[in-house]
Short mmCIF file of C-alpha atoms in Angstrom, two decimals:
data_model
loop_
_atom_site.label_atom_id
_atom_site.label_comp_id
_atom_site.label_asym_id
_atom_site.label_seq_id
_atom_site.Cartn_x
_atom_site.Cartn_y
_atom_site.Cartn_z
CA GLY A 15 0.00 0.00 0.00
CA ASN A 16 0.85 3.66 0.02
CA SER A 17 2.29 5.40 3.04
CA VAL A 18 4.55 8.24 4.07
CA THR A 19 6.94 8.30 7.02
CA GLN A 20 8.28 11.58 8.30
CA MET A 21 10.96 12.51 10.76
CA GLU A 22 9.34 13.15 14.11
CA GLY A 23 9.53 16.54 15.67
CA PRO A 24 9.43 18.95 17.13
CA VAL A 25 12.46 20.55 15.55
CA THR A 26 13.89 23.76 17.01
CA LEU A 27 16.53 25.71 15.12
CA SER A 28 18.20 29.06 15.40
CA GLU A 29 17.66 31.57 12.64
CA GLU A 30 19.95 31.00 9.62
CA ALA A 31 20.54 27.36 10.53
CA PHE A 32 20.33 24.57 7.94
CA LEU A 33 17.12 22.54 7.88
CA THR A 34 16.52 18.94 6.87
CA ILE A 35 13.22 17.14 7.41
CA ASN A 36 13.37 13.51 6.34
CA CYS A 37 10.57 11.85 4.41
CA THR A 38 10.42 8.33 3.00
CA TYR A 39 7.56 6.68 1.23
CA THR A 40 6.11 3.34 0.24
CA ALA A 41 4.07 3.22 -2.93
CA THR A 42 3.05 1.13 -5.88
CA GLY A 43 4.28 2.62 -9.11
CA TYR A 44 5.78 6.09 -9.28
CA PRO A 45 3.70 8.56 -7.33
CA SER A 46 4.00 12.33 -7.34
CA LEU A 47 5.45 13.69 -4.11
CA PHE A 48 4.59 16.88 -2.27
CA TRP A 49 5.49 19.01 0.72
CA TYR A 50 2.71 21.00 2.34
CA VAL A 51 3.10 23.59 5.09
CA GLN A 52 0.58 24.50 7.77
CA TYR A 53 0.95 27.77 9.65
CA PRO A 54 -0.80 28.12 13.02
CA GLY A 55 -4.57 28.31 12.63
CA GLU A 56 -4.46 27.92 8.87
CA GLY A 57 -5.05 25.19 6.31
CA LEU A 58 -2.39 23.32 4.40
CA GLN A 59 -0.57 25.16 1.64
CA LEU A 60 1.40 23.53 -1.13
CA LEU A 61 5.10 24.26 -0.66
CA LEU A 62 6.63 22.25 -3.50
CA LYS A 63 6.19 19.11 -5.54
CA ALA A 64 8.00 16.65 -7.82
CA THR A 65 6.30 14.37 -10.29
CA LYS A 66 9.04 11.94 -11.33
CA ALA A 67 12.33 10.49 -10.20
CA ASP A 68 15.27 12.92 -9.91
CA ASP A 69 12.96 15.94 -10.17
CA LYS A 70 13.76 18.71 -7.72
CA GLY A 71 10.92 20.79 -6.36
CA SER A 72 11.77 24.22 -4.98
CA ASN A 73 9.98 27.20 -3.52
CA LYS A 74 10.79 30.00 -1.05
CA GLY A 75 14.31 28.65 -0.55
CA PHE A 76 13.07 25.13 0.24
CA GLU A 77 14.11 22.19 -1.93
CA ALA A 78 13.36 18.49 -2.14
CA THR A 79 14.61 15.90 -4.62
CA TYR A 80 12.61 12.83 -5.62
CA ARG A 81 14.97 9.88 -4.99
CA LYS A 82 13.53 6.65 -6.33
CA GLU A 83 16.50 4.54 -5.24
CA THR A 84 16.07 5.50 -1.60
CA THR A 85 12.30 6.19 -1.82
CA SER A 86 12.90 9.55 -0.20
CA PHE A 87 11.86 13.18 -0.61
CA HIS A 88 13.74 15.04 2.11
CA LEU A 89 13.00 18.74 2.60
CA GLU A 90 15.95 21.13 2.93
CA LYS A 91 16.55 24.83 3.39
CA GLY A 92 19.93 26.44 3.68
CA SER A 93 19.03 29.26 6.04
CA VAL A 94 15.76 29.22 7.98
CA GLN A 95 13.89 32.29 9.17
CA VAL A 96 11.53 32.83 12.09
CA SER A 97 8.69 33.05 9.58
CA ASP A 98 9.36 29.43 8.56
CA SER A 99 7.98 28.23 11.89
CA ALA A 100 5.13 25.90 10.96
CA VAL A 101 4.21 22.23 10.59
CA TYR A 102 5.49 20.52 7.45
CA PHE A 103 3.74 17.54 5.85
CA CYS A 104 5.17 15.19 3.28
CA ALA A 105 2.57 13.62 0.97
CA LEU A 106 2.28 11.31 -1.96
CA ARG A 107 -0.38 11.09 -4.60
CA GLY A 108 -1.64 7.61 -5.33
CA ASN A 109 -5.33 6.89 -5.83
CA GLN A 110 -5.75 9.65 -3.28
CA PHE A 111 -3.34 11.77 -1.24
CA TYR A 112 -1.49 10.18 1.68
CA PHE A 113 0.11 12.40 4.31
CA GLY A 114 2.79 11.92 6.91
CA THR A 115 2.12 12.86 10.51
CA GLY A 116 3.80 16.23 10.17
CA THR A 117 6.98 17.77 11.59
CA SER A 118 6.71 20.87 13.72
CA LEU A 119 9.48 23.43 13.15
CA THR A 120 10.20 26.34 15.46
CA VAL A 121 12.84 28.86 14.46
CA ILE A 122 14.13 31.09 17.23
CA PRO A 123 15.84 34.46 16.67
CA GLY B 26 -13.78 32.29 -5.23
CA ALA B 27 -10.02 32.45 -5.16
CA GLY B 28 -9.55 29.55 -2.78
CA VAL B 29 -11.36 26.71 -1.04
CA SER B 30 -13.81 28.13 1.46
CA GLN B 31 -15.11 26.24 4.48
CA SER B 32 -17.76 27.06 7.04
CA PRO B 33 -18.17 27.22 9.89
CA ARG B 34 -14.55 27.80 10.87
CA TYR B 35 -15.29 26.76 14.45
CA LYS B 36 -18.10 24.61 15.79
CA VAL B 37 -18.77 23.41 19.31
CA ALA B 38 -21.35 20.64 19.43
CA LYS B 39 -22.87 18.80 22.35
CA ARG B 40 -22.45 15.05 22.25
CA GLY B 41 -25.31 13.53 20.28
CA GLN B 42 -25.92 16.65 18.21
CA ASP B 43 -25.84 16.55 14.40
CA VAL B 44 -23.44 18.89 12.57
CA ALA B 45 -23.05 19.94 8.95
CA LEU B 46 -19.83 21.31 7.54
CA ARG B 47 -19.79 23.11 4.22
CA CYS B 48 -17.10 23.28 1.56
CA ASP B 49 -17.05 25.60 -1.42
CA PRO B 50 -14.22 24.43 -3.71
CA ILE B 51 -12.28 26.47 -6.22
CA SER B 52 -14.53 27.23 -9.17
CA GLY B 53 -14.25 24.64 -11.92
CA HIS B 54 -12.42 22.06 -9.83
CA VAL B 55 -13.56 18.56 -10.64
CA SER B 56 -12.18 16.73 -7.62
CA LEU B 57 -13.16 17.35 -4.02
CA PHE B 58 -11.78 15.66 -0.93
CA TRP B 59 -12.62 15.61 2.75
CA TYR B 60 -9.91 14.90 5.31
CA GLN B 61 -9.98 14.60 9.08
CA GLN B 62 -7.00 15.95 11.03
CA ALA B 63 -6.74 15.08 14.69
CA LEU B 64 -4.55 17.20 16.95
CA GLY B 65 -0.87 16.59 16.21
CA GLN B 66 -1.58 14.25 13.33
CA GLY B 67 -1.54 14.41 9.57
CA PRO B 68 -4.73 14.59 7.54
CA GLU B 69 -6.55 11.30 7.15
CA PHE B 70 -8.60 10.69 4.02
CA LEU B 71 -12.37 10.50 4.43
CA THR B 72 -13.96 10.67 1.00
CA TYR B 73 -13.50 11.77 -2.61
CA PHE B 74 -15.88 13.22 -5.19
CA GLN B 75 -15.37 13.55 -8.91
CA ASN B 76 -17.98 16.14 -9.85
CA GLU B 77 -21.18 14.93 -8.14
CA ALA B 78 -20.12 11.29 -7.96
CA GLN B 79 -18.74 10.01 -4.66
CA LEU B 80 -16.10 7.62 -5.99
CA ASP B 81 -14.41 6.72 -2.73
CA LYS B 82 -15.83 6.81 0.77
CA SER B 83 -13.54 4.22 2.26
CA GLY B 84 -12.18 6.62 4.87
CA LEU B 85 -15.48 7.51 6.51
CA PRO B 86 -15.07 6.15 10.06
CA SER B 87 -18.67 5.12 10.64
CA ASP B 88 -22.16 5.30 9.20
CA ARG B 89 -22.65 8.47 11.24
CA PHE B 90 -20.58 10.27 8.63
CA PHE B 91 -22.19 11.25 5.35
CA ALA B 92 -21.00 13.50 2.54
CA GLU B 93 -22.70 14.84 -0.55
CA ARG B 94 -21.97 17.07 -3.53
CA PRO B 95 -25.28 17.10 -5.35
CA GLU B 96 -24.46 19.61 -8.10
CA GLY B 97 -20.78 18.91 -8.43
CA SER B 98 -19.66 22.09 -6.69
CA VAL B 99 -20.46 22.78 -3.01
CA SER B 100 -20.11 19.79 -0.69
CA THR B 101 -21.47 19.10 2.77
CA LEU B 102 -20.04 16.71 5.34
CA LYS B 103 -22.63 15.68 7.88
CA ILE B 104 -21.89 13.99 11.16
CA GLN B 105 -24.83 12.52 13.03
CA ARG B 106 -24.99 11.94 16.77
CA THR B 107 -21.53 13.42 17.33
CA GLN B 108 -19.15 11.74 19.75
CA GLN B 109 -16.13 13.17 21.52
CA GLU B 110 -13.77 11.22 19.27
CA ASP B 111 -15.16 13.20 16.32
CA SER B 112 -13.38 16.31 17.64
CA ALA B 113 -10.90 17.26 14.93
CA VAL B 114 -10.26 19.68 12.12
CA TYR B 115 -12.16 18.73 8.97
CA LEU B 116 -10.29 19.81 5.88
CA CYS B 117 -11.78 20.16 2.44
CA ALA B 118 -9.57 20.19 -0.63
CA SER B 119 -10.12 20.45 -4.35
CA SER B 120 -8.16 19.90 -7.52
CA LEU B 121 -8.70 20.88 -11.10
CA ALA B 122 -8.51 17.45 -12.67
CA ALA B 123 -9.79 14.03 -11.82
CA MET B 124 -7.47 11.85 -9.78
CA GLY B 125 -6.26 10.03 -12.88
CA GLY B 126 -4.17 12.98 -14.02
CA SER B 127 -0.48 13.06 -13.22
CA GLY B 128 1.00 15.66 -10.92
CA ASN B 129 -2.43 16.70 -9.77
CA THR B 130 -2.16 19.21 -6.92
CA ILE B 131 -4.83 19.65 -4.29
CA TYR B 132 -5.62 22.94 -2.60
CA PHE B 133 -6.89 23.01 0.95
CA GLY B 134 -9.36 25.18 2.77
CA GLU B 135 -8.59 26.49 6.23
CA GLY B 136 -10.64 23.77 7.86
CA SER B 137 -13.62 23.51 10.16
CA TRP B 138 -12.55 23.00 13.77
CA LEU B 139 -15.09 20.75 15.49
CA THR B 140 -15.11 20.29 19.24
CA VAL B 141 -17.62 17.87 20.73
CA VAL B 142 -18.31 18.42 24.43
#
């Protein structure tokens, strides 16, 4: 079946630190992969996506590369800001969307 | 509208009360999804509509949950005889194409926060 496993949080970083949030998946076939972000009190917003192996999705300084050989889609950012504090969800698209449990990130000044 | 709109944003229901949650998807979007998000968890799939047809309702937790999209646009999720375990955020999402399309992205509303007391 389809599933997504995310690195557990919470993650606390200082401003300008490097961020990695790990995500691995199990799927039949070659699903599209997504990262969504949820700010406090808001719905989920699409952050980035990749539709095939070796694709790199990027947005707002965040990047993730679709690695078929390791079934991974890790989220990275070189220098986080306080405004990046949110919950991040990895997801895959199979016959419907499957989400990880989310990783809470807090960036302190 | 510009985005997926949900109402009410917040609902407090007494145990045993019926509730109805409304979703107005992005205009022209074929696919509509309902998800349930418990505190500290990721969204869990409830049901999927393609236009007015409910193609997948495998995620509905019990027969107290019912969803409809009679004209292929606005959808309502109804929960009968609410229980405390129904307390969660109910997220509606829509996408332009049917689920068969590749790279299909879904867009979420802000959610309806249900608390059953």
